[in-house]
Short mmCIF file of C-alpha atoms in Angstrom, two decimals:
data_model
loop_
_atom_site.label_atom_id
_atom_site.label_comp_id
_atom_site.label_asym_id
_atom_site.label_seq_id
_atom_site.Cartn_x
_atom_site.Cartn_y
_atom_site.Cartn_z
CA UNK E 695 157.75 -0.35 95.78
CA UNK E 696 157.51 3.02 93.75
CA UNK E 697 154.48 4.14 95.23
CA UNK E 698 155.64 3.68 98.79
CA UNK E 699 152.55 1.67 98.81
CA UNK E 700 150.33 -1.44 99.38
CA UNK E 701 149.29 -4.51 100.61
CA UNK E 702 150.02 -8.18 99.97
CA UNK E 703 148.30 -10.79 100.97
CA UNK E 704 149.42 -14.48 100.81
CA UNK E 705 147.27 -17.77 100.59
CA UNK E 706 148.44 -20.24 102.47
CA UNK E 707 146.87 -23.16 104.70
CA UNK E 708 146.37 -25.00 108.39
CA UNK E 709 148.30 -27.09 106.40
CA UNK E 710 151.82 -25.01 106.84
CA UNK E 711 151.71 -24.40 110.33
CA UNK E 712 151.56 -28.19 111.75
CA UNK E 713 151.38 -32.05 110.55
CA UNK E 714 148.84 -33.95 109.78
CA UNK E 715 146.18 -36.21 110.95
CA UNK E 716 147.37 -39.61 110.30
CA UNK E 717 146.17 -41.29 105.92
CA UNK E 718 146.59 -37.56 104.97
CA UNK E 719 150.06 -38.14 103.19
CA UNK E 720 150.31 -34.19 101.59
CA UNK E 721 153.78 -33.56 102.81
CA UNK E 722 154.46 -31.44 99.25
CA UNK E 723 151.61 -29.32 100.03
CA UNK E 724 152.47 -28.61 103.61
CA UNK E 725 155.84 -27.54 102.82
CA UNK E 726 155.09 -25.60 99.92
CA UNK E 727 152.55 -23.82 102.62
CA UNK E 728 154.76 -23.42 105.50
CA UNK E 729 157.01 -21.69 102.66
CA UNK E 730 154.12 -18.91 102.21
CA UNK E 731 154.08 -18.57 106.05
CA UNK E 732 157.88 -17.53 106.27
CA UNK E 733 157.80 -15.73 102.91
CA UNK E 734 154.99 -14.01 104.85
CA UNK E 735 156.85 -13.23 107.81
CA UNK E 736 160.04 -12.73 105.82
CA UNK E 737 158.41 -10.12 103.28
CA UNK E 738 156.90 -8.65 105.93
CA UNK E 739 160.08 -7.37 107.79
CA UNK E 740 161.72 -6.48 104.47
CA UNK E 741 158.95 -4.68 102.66
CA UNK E 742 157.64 -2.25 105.78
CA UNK E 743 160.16 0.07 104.70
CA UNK E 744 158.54 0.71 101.63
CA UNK E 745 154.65 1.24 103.76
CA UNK E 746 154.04 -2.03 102.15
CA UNK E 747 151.89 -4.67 104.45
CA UNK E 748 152.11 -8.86 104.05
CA UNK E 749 150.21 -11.17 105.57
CA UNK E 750 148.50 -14.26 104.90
CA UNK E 751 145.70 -16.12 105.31
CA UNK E 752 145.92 -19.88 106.23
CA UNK E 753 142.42 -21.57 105.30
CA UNK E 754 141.15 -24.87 106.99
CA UNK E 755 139.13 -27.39 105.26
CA UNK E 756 136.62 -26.00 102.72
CA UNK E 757 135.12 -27.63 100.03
CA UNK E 758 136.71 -26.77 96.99
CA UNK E 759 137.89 -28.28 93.74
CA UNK E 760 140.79 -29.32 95.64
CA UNK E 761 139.23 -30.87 98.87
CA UNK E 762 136.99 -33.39 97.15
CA UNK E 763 138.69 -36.01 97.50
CA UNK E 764 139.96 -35.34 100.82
CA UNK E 765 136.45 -34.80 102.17
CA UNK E 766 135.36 -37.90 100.52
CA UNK E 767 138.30 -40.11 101.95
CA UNK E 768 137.69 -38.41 105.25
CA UNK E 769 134.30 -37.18 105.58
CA UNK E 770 132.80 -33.63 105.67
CA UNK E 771 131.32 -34.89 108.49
CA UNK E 772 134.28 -35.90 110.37
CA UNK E 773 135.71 -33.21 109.86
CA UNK E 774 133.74 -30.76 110.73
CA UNK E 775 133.68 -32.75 114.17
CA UNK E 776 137.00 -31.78 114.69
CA UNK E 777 136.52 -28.06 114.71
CA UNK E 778 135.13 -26.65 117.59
CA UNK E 779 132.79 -24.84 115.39
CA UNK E 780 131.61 -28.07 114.27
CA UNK E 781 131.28 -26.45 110.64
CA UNK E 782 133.58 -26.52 107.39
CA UNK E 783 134.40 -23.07 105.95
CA UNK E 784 132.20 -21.06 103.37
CA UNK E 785 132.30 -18.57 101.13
CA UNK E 786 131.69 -15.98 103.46
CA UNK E 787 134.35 -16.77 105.79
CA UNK E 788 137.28 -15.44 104.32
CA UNK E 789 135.93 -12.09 103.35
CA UNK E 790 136.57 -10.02 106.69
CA UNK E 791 140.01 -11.42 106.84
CA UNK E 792 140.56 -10.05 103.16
CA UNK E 793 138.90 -6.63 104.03
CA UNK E 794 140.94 -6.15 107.39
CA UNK E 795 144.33 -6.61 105.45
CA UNK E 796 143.13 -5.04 102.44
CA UNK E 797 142.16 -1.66 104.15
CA UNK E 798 143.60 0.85 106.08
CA UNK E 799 142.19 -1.00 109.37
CA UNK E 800 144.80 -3.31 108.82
CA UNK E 801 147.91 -0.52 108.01
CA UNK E 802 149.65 -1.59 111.24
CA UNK E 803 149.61 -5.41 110.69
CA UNK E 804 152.40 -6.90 108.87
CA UNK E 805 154.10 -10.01 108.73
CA UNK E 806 151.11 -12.39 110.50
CA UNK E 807 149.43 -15.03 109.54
CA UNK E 808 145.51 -16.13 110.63
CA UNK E 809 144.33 -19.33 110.63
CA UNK E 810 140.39 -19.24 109.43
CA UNK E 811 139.41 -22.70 110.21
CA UNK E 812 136.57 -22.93 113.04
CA UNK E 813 139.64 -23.26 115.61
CA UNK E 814 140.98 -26.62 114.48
CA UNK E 815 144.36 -25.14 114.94
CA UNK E 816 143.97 -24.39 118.65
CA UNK E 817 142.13 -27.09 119.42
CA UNK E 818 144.29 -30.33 119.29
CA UNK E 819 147.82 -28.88 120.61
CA UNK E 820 149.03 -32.15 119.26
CA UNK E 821 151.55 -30.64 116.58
CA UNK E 822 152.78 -28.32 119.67
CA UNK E 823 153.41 -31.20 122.05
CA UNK E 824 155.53 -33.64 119.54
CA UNK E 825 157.50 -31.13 118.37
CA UNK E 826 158.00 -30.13 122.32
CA UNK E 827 159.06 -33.82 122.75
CA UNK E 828 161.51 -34.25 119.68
CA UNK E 829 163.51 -31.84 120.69
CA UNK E 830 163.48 -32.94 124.09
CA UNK E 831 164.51 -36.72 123.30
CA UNK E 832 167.56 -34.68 121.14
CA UNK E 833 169.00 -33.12 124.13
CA UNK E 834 171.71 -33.94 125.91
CA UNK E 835 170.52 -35.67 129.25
CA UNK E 836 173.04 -34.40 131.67
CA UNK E 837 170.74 -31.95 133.90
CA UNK E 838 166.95 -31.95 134.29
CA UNK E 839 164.92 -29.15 132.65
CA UNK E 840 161.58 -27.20 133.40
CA UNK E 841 159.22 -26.62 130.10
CA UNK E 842 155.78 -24.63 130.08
CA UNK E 843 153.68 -25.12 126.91
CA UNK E 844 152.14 -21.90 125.77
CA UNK E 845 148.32 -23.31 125.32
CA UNK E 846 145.56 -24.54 127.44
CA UNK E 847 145.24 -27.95 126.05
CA UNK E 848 144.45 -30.86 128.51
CA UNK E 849 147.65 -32.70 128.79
CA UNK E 850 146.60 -36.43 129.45
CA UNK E 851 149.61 -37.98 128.37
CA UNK E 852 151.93 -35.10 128.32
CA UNK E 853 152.57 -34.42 132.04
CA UNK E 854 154.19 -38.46 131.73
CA UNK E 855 155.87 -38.35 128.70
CA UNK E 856 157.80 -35.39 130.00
CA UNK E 857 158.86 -36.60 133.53
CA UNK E 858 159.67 -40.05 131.61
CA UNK E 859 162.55 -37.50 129.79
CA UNK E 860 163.20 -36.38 133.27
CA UNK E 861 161.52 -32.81 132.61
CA UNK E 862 159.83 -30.80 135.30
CA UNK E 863 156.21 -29.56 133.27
CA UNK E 864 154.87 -26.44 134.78
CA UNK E 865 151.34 -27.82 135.69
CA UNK E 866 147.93 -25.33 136.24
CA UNK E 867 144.50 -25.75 137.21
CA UNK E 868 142.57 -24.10 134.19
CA UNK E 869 139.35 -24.00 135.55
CA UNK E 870 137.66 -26.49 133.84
CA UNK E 871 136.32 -29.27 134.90
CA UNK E 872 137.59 -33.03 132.96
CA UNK E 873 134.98 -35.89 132.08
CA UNK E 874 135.51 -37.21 135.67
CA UNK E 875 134.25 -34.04 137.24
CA UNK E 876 137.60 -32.88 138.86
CA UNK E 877 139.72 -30.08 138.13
CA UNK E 878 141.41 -30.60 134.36
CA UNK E 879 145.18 -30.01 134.49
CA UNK E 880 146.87 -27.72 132.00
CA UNK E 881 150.40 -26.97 130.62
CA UNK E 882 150.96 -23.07 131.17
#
């Protein structure tokens, strides 16, 4: 804070930002992680004043010390299935993340988080949609309500469960086309 100066940047993990795949019972570890994301964000607000820059990083699977046995309950293969990259992370991938915040290319960024995990994050949506229908089943049912989702997930599922809690979805076309060859619908 004396020198006006610097950059911190936080570890943290997919792990903070949503739940887990069911067997993967690390609810310490995600909280402890979604802690670093809002200290993140938190720091980052306070600290600009002083030209000082926070972000974090949140890492997906990579083997590690600390992964073993999670990639031998689960599988490396598995789970590098589930990323659309269809990889695990190396050491290389973390690197450009490091430099960006580190340097003066990253001055302007503050606050943010980036998830480095072959897009296993965007990919499922499934964290998104429960929490979308908790609340939901928490609200008072006296008038019907109208929700968009803010991702292009295919919604199988979704569209019902919402118009079973009497909620309008906002329904698109996205382009692409589902296994059965017609038009996939998408939450926008």
């Amino acid at each position: 804070i004396p020198r006006k100066t610097g950059r911190i940047i936080n570890i943290a993990s997919i792990a903070g930002l949503n739940g887990n795949p069911e067997g993967m019972m690390t609810i310490a570890y995600n909280t402890s992680k979604g802690a670093v994301v809002n200290f993140t964000r938190t720091l980052g607000a306070e600290w600009g004043k002083y030209n000082i820059t926070v972000n974090a990083i949140c890492p997906g699977f990579f083997p590690s010390k600390m992964t073993v046995a999670t990639l031998k309950a689960f599988g490396e293969e598995k789970l590098a299935a589930s990323a659309p990259l269809k990889r695990l992370g190396d050491d290389e991938d973390l690197k450009g993340l490091c430099v960006l915040y580190a340097s003066d290319a990253g001055k302007h960024i503050t606050g943010q988080w980036l998830a480095v995990d072959g897009g296993v994050t965007l990919a499922t949506g499934a964290a998104e949609r429960e929490a979308a229908l908790a609340m939901l089943d928490r609200r008072p049912r006296r008038r019907r309500i109208t929700l968009g989702a803010d991702k292009a997930y295919d919604v199988t599922g979704f569209i019902g469960d919402l118009r079973a809690r009497r909620v309008t979805p906002h329904v698109a076309i996205d382009g692409h086309l589902s296994s059965t060859g017609k038009p996939r619908k998408t939450a926008v």
